[in-house]
mmCIF file of C-alpha atoms in Angstrom:
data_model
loop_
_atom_site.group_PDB
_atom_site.id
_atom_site.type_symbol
_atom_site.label_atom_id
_atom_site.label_comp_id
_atom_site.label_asym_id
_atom_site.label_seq_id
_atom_site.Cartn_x
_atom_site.Cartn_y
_atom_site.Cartn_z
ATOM 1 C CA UNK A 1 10.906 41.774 26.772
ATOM 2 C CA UNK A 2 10.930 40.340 30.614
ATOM 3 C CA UNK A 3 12.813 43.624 31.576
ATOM 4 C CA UNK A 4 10.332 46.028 29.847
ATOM 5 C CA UNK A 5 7.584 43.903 31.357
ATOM 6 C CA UNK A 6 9.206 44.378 34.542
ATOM 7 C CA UNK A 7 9.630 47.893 34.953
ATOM 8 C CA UNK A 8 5.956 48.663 33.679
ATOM 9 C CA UNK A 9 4.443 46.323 36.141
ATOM 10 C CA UNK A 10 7.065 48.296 39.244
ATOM 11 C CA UNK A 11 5.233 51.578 37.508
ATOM 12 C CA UNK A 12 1.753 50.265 37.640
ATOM 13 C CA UNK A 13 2.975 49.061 41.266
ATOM 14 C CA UNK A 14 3.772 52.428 42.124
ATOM 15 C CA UNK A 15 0.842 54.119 41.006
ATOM 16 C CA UNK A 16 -2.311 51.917 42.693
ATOM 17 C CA UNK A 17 0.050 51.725 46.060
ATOM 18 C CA UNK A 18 1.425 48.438 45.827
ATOM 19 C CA UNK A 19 -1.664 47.095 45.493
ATOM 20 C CA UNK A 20 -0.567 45.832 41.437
ATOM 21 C CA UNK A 21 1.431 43.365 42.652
ATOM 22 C CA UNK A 22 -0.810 40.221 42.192
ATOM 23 C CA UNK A 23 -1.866 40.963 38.998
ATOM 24 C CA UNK A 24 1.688 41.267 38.267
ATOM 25 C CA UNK A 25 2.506 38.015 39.756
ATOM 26 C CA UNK A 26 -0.224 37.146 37.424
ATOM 27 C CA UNK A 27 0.836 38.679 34.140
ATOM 28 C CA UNK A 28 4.320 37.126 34.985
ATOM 29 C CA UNK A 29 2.573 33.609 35.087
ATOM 30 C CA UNK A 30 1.033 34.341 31.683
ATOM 31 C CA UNK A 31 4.138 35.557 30.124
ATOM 32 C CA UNK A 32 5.822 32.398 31.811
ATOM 33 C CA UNK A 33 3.515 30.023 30.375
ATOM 34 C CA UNK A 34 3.242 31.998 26.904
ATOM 35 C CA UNK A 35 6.713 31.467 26.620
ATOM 36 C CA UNK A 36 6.885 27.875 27.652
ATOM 37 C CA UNK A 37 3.870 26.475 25.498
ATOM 38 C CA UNK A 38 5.673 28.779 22.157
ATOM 39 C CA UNK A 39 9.045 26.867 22.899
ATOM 40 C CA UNK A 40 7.600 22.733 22.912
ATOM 41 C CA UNK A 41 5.603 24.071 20.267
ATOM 42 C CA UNK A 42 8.641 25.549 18.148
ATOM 43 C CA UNK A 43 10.379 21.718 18.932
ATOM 44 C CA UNK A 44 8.086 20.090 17.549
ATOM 45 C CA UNK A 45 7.409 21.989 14.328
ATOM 46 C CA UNK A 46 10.874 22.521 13.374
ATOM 47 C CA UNK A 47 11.889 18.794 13.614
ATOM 48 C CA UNK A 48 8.806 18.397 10.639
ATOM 49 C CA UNK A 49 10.590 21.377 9.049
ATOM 50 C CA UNK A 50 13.700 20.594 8.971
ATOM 51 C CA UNK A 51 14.597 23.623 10.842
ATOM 52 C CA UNK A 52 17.213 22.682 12.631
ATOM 53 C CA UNK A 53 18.524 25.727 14.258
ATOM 54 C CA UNK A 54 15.091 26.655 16.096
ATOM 55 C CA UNK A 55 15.169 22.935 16.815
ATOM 56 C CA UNK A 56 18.406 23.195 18.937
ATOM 57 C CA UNK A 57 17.378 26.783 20.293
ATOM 58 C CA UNK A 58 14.739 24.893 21.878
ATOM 59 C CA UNK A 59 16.581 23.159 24.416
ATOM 60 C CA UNK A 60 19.335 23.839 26.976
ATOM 61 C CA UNK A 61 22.600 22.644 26.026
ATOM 62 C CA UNK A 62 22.384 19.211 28.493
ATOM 63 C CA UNK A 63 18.811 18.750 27.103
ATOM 64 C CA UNK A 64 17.367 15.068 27.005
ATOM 65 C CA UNK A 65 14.786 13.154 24.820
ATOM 66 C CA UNK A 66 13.219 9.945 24.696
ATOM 67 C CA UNK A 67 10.900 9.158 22.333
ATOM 68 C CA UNK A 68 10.038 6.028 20.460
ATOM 69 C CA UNK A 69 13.351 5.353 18.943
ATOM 70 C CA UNK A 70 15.787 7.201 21.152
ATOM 71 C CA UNK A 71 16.471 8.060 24.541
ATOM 72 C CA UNK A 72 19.516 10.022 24.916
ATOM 73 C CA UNK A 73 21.203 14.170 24.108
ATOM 74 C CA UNK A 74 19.293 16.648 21.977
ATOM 75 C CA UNK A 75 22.184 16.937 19.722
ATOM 76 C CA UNK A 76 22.126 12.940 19.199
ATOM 77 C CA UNK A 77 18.194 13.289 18.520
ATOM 78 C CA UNK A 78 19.024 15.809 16.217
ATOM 79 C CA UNK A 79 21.773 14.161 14.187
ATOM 80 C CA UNK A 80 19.842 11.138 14.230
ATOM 81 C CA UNK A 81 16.895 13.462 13.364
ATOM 82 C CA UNK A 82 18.875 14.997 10.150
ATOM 83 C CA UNK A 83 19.662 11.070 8.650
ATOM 84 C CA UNK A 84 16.042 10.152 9.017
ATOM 85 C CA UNK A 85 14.851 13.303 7.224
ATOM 86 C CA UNK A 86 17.561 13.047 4.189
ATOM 87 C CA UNK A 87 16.287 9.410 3.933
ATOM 88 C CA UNK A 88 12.754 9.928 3.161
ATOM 89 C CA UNK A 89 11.222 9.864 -0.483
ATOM 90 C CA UNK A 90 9.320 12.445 -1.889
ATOM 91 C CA UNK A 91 5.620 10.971 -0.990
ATOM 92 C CA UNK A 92 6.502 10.467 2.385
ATOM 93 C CA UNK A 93 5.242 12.977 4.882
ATOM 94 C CA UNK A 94 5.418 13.375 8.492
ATOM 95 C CA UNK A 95 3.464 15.955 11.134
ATOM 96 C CA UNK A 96 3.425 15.859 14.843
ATOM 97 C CA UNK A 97 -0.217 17.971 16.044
ATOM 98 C CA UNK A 98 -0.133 18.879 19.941
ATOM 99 C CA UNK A 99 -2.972 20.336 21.814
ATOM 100 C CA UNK A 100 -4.308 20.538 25.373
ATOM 101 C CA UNK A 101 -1.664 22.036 26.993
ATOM 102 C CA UNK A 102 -1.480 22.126 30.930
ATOM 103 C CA UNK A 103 1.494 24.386 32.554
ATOM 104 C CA UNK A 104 2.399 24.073 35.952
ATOM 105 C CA UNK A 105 5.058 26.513 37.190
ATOM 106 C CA UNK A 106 7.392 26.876 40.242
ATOM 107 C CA UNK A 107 9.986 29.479 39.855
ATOM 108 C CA UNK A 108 12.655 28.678 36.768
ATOM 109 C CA UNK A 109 10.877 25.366 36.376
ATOM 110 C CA UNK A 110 8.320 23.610 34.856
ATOM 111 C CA UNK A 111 6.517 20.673 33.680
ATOM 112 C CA UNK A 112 3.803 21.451 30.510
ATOM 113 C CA UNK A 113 2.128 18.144 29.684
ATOM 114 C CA UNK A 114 0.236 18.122 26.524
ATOM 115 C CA UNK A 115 -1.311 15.514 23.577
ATOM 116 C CA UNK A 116 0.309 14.653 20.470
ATOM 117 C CA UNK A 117 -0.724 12.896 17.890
ATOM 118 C CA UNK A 118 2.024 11.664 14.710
ATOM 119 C CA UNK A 119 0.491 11.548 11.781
ATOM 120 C CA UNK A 120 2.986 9.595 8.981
ATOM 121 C CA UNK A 121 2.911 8.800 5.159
ATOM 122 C CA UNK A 122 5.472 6.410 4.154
ATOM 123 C CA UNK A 123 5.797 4.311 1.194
ATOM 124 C CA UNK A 124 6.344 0.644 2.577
ATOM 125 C CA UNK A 125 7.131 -2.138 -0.055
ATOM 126 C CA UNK A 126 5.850 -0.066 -2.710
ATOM 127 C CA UNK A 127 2.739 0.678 -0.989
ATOM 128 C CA UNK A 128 1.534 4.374 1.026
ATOM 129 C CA UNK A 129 0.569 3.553 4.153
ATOM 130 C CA UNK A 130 -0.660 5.810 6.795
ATOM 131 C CA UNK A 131 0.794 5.783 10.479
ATOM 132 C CA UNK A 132 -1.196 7.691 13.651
ATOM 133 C CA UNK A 133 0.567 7.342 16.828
ATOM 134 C CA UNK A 134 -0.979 8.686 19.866
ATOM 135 C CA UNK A 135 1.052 9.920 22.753
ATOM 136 C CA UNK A 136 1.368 12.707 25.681
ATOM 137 C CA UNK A 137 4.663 14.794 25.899
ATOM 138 C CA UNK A 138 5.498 14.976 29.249
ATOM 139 C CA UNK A 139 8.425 17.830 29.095
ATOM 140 C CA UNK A 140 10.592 19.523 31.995
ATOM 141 C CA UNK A 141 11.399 23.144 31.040
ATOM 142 C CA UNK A 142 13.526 25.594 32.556
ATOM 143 C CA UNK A 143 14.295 29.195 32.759
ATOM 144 C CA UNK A 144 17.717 29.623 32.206
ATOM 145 C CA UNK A 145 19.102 33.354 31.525
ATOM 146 C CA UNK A 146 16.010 34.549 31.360
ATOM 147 C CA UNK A 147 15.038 32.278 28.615
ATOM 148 C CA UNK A 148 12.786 29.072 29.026
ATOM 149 C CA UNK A 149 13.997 25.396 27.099
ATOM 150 C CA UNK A 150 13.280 21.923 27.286
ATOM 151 C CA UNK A 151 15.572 20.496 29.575
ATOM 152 C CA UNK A 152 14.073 17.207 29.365
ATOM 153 C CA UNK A 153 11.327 15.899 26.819
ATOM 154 C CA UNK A 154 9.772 12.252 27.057
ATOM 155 C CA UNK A 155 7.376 11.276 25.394
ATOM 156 C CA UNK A 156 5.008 8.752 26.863
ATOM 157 C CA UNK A 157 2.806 6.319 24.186
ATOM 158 C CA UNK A 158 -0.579 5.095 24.275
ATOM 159 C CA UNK A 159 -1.649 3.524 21.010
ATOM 160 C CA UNK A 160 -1.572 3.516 17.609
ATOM 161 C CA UNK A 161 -2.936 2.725 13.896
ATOM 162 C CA UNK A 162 -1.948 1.982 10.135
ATOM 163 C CA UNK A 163 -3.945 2.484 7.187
ATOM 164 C CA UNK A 164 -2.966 1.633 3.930
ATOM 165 C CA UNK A 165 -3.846 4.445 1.239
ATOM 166 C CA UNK A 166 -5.489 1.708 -1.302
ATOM 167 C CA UNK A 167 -6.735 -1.042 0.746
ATOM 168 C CA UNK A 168 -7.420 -3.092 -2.759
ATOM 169 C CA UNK A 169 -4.033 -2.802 -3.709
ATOM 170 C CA UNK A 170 -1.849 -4.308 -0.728
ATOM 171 C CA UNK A 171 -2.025 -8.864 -0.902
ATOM 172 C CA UNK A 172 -2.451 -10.504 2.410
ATOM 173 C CA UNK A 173 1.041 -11.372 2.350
ATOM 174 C CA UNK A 174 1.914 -7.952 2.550
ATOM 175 C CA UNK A 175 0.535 -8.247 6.314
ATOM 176 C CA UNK A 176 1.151 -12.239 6.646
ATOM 177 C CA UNK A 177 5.098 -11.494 6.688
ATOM 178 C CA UNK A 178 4.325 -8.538 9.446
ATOM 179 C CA UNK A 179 6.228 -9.808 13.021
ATOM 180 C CA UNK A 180 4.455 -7.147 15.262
ATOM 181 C CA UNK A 181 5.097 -9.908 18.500
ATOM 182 C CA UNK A 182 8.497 -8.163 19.040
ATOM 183 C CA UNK A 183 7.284 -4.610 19.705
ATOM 184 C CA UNK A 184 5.080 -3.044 22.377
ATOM 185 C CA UNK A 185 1.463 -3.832 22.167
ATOM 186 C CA UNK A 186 0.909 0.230 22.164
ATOM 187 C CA UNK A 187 2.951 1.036 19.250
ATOM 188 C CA UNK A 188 3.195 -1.818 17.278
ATOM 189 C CA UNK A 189 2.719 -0.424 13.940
ATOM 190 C CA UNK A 190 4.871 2.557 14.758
ATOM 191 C CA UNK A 191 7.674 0.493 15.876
ATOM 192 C CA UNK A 192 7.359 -2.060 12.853
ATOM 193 C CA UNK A 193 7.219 1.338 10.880
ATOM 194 C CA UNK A 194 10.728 2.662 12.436
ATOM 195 C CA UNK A 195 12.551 -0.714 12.148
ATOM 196 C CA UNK A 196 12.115 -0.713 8.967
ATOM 197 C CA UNK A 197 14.203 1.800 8.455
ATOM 198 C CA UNK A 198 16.584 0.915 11.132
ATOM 199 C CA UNK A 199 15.269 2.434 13.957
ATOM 200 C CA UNK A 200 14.678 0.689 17.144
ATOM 201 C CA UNK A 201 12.905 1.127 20.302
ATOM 202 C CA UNK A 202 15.110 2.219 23.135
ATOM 203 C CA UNK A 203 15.324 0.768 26.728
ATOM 204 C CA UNK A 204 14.232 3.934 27.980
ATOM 205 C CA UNK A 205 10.581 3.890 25.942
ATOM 206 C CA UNK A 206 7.621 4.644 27.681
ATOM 207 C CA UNK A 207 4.112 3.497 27.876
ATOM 208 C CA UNK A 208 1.126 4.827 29.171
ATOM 209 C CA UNK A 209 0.148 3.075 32.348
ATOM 210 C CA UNK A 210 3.818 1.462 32.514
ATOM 211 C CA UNK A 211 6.194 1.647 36.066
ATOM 212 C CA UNK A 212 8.482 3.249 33.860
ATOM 213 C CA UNK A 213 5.685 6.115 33.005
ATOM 214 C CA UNK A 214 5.455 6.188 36.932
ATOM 215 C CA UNK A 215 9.069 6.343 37.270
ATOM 216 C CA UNK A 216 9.359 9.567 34.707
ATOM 217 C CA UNK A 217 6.781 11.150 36.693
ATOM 218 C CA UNK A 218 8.032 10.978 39.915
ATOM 219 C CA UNK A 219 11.256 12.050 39.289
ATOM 220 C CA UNK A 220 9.617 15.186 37.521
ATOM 221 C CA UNK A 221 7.464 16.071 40.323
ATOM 222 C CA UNK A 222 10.956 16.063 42.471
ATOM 223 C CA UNK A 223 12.869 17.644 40.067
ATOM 224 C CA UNK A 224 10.107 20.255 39.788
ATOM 225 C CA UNK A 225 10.075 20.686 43.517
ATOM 226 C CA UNK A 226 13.559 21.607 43.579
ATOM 227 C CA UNK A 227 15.318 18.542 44.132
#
C-alpha cells in the first residue's frame, strides 16, 4: 500500500512541478499515523479477544510491556495473557476502551500516547464485582520493513474503582478482610483484584506523577530522538 501511495504522490509530484511535495509529506504523516493508531488499537482488542495471532503481529519481535502485573517480553505477556484468559468463569468479562490519541512522529519512530480505561467483571467470593482502572498508554512504535509495531508499551496508572453488582448482597466482612495497605494507593482495587488470582504488581509498575513515570518518559523522548 506504501509503494502504491508512493508512486501516485511522485505522479502528482510530477504533474503540479514539484510543487506536491508537502502535501505528500503530509499524506505520508496521515498514512503514518493511520497506521500507528490501527496497530495499539488492534493490541488492545485482541488481548480481550483472545486473538492471539493479531496480538503478536502487533509488536516487533524484541517488543516490551509493562503493565500492572508484568513488566517484561511480549511473548511472556502473552503466555501469561493465554493462562489468565483460560482461567476466567463464564460471568467474568473484561474490555480495555482507549481514546484521545496523540501521535508524534520522527522518521521510523514514534511515541502515540492515548487514555485507557479497563473495565472488569469478575466474580470474587461468590460475589460480581465491577473493576474500572484508569490509565494512559504511553507506547514506542516503530517502522520496521515498512510496517509499524509496538516496540515498547507501558502503561502508566492513575486511579481506580470497584463496585459490587448487588450492593445488598456483599456483608461487611466481605470488605473487613480486604488488605489494600500492600498495594499502590492508585490501583488498589485493581491490584487486590489481580492477586487474587495470583498476579502481582511488578517492580517496573508505573504511576502517574511517579519518578519512575518521569524516568519512562525521558528515555522515550531520547529514544524517539534517535538515541
Amino acid at each position: 500500500m506504501t509503494t502504491r501511495l508512493n508512486r501516485r504522490l511522485y505522479r502528482l509530484n510530477l504533474k503540479w512541478g514539484g510543487t506536491a511535495m508537502p502535501d505528500a509529506e503530509r499524506l505520508q504523516n496521515m498514512l503514518d499515523k493511520f497506521e500507528i493508531q490501527e496497530v495499539v488499537t488492534a493490541a488492545c482488542y485482541s488481548r480481550d479477544s483472545a486473538d492471539w495471532d493479531t496480538l503478536r503481529d502487533s509488536y516487533h519481535p524484541d517488543g516490551k510491556v509493562t503493565v500492572s502485573w508484568h513488566s517484561g517480553p511480549v511473548d511472556e505477556f502473552i503466555e501469561r495473557s493465554k493462562k489468565m484468559m483460560a482461567a476466567r468463569g463464564p460471568q467474568d468479562f473484561v474490555k480495555h476502551v482507549n481514546a484521545n490519541q496523540r501521535v508524534r512522529l520522527n522518521g521510523d519512530r514514534a511515541i502515540i500516547e492515548y487514555d485507557v480505561i479497563l473495565h472488569n467483571r469478575r466474580i470474587m467470593d461468590g460475589f460480581a464485582i465491577d473493576f474500572h482502572t484508569w490509565s494512559r498508554y504511553f507506547d514506542q512504535v516503530e517502522k520496521r520493513d515498512d510496517k509499524w509495531r509496538i516496540f515498547i508499551r507501558s502503561a502508566i496508572y492513575e486511579k481506580d474503582r470497584m463496585d459490587p453488582h448487588n450492593p445488598r448482597e456483599i456483608p461487611d466482612s466481605f470488605y473487613e478482610d480486604m488488605n489494600l495497605e500492600q498495594y499502590p494507593l492508585n490501583i488498589r482495587y485493581h491490584c487486590w483484584r489481580n492477586a487474587k488470582t495470583g498476579q502481582k504488581p511488578p517492580e517496573g509498575l508505573i504511576l502517574a506523577r511517579s519518578e519512575k513515570e518521569k524516568e519512562v518518559r525521558e528515555a522515550a523522548e531520547k529514544w524517539l530522538a534517535g538515541g
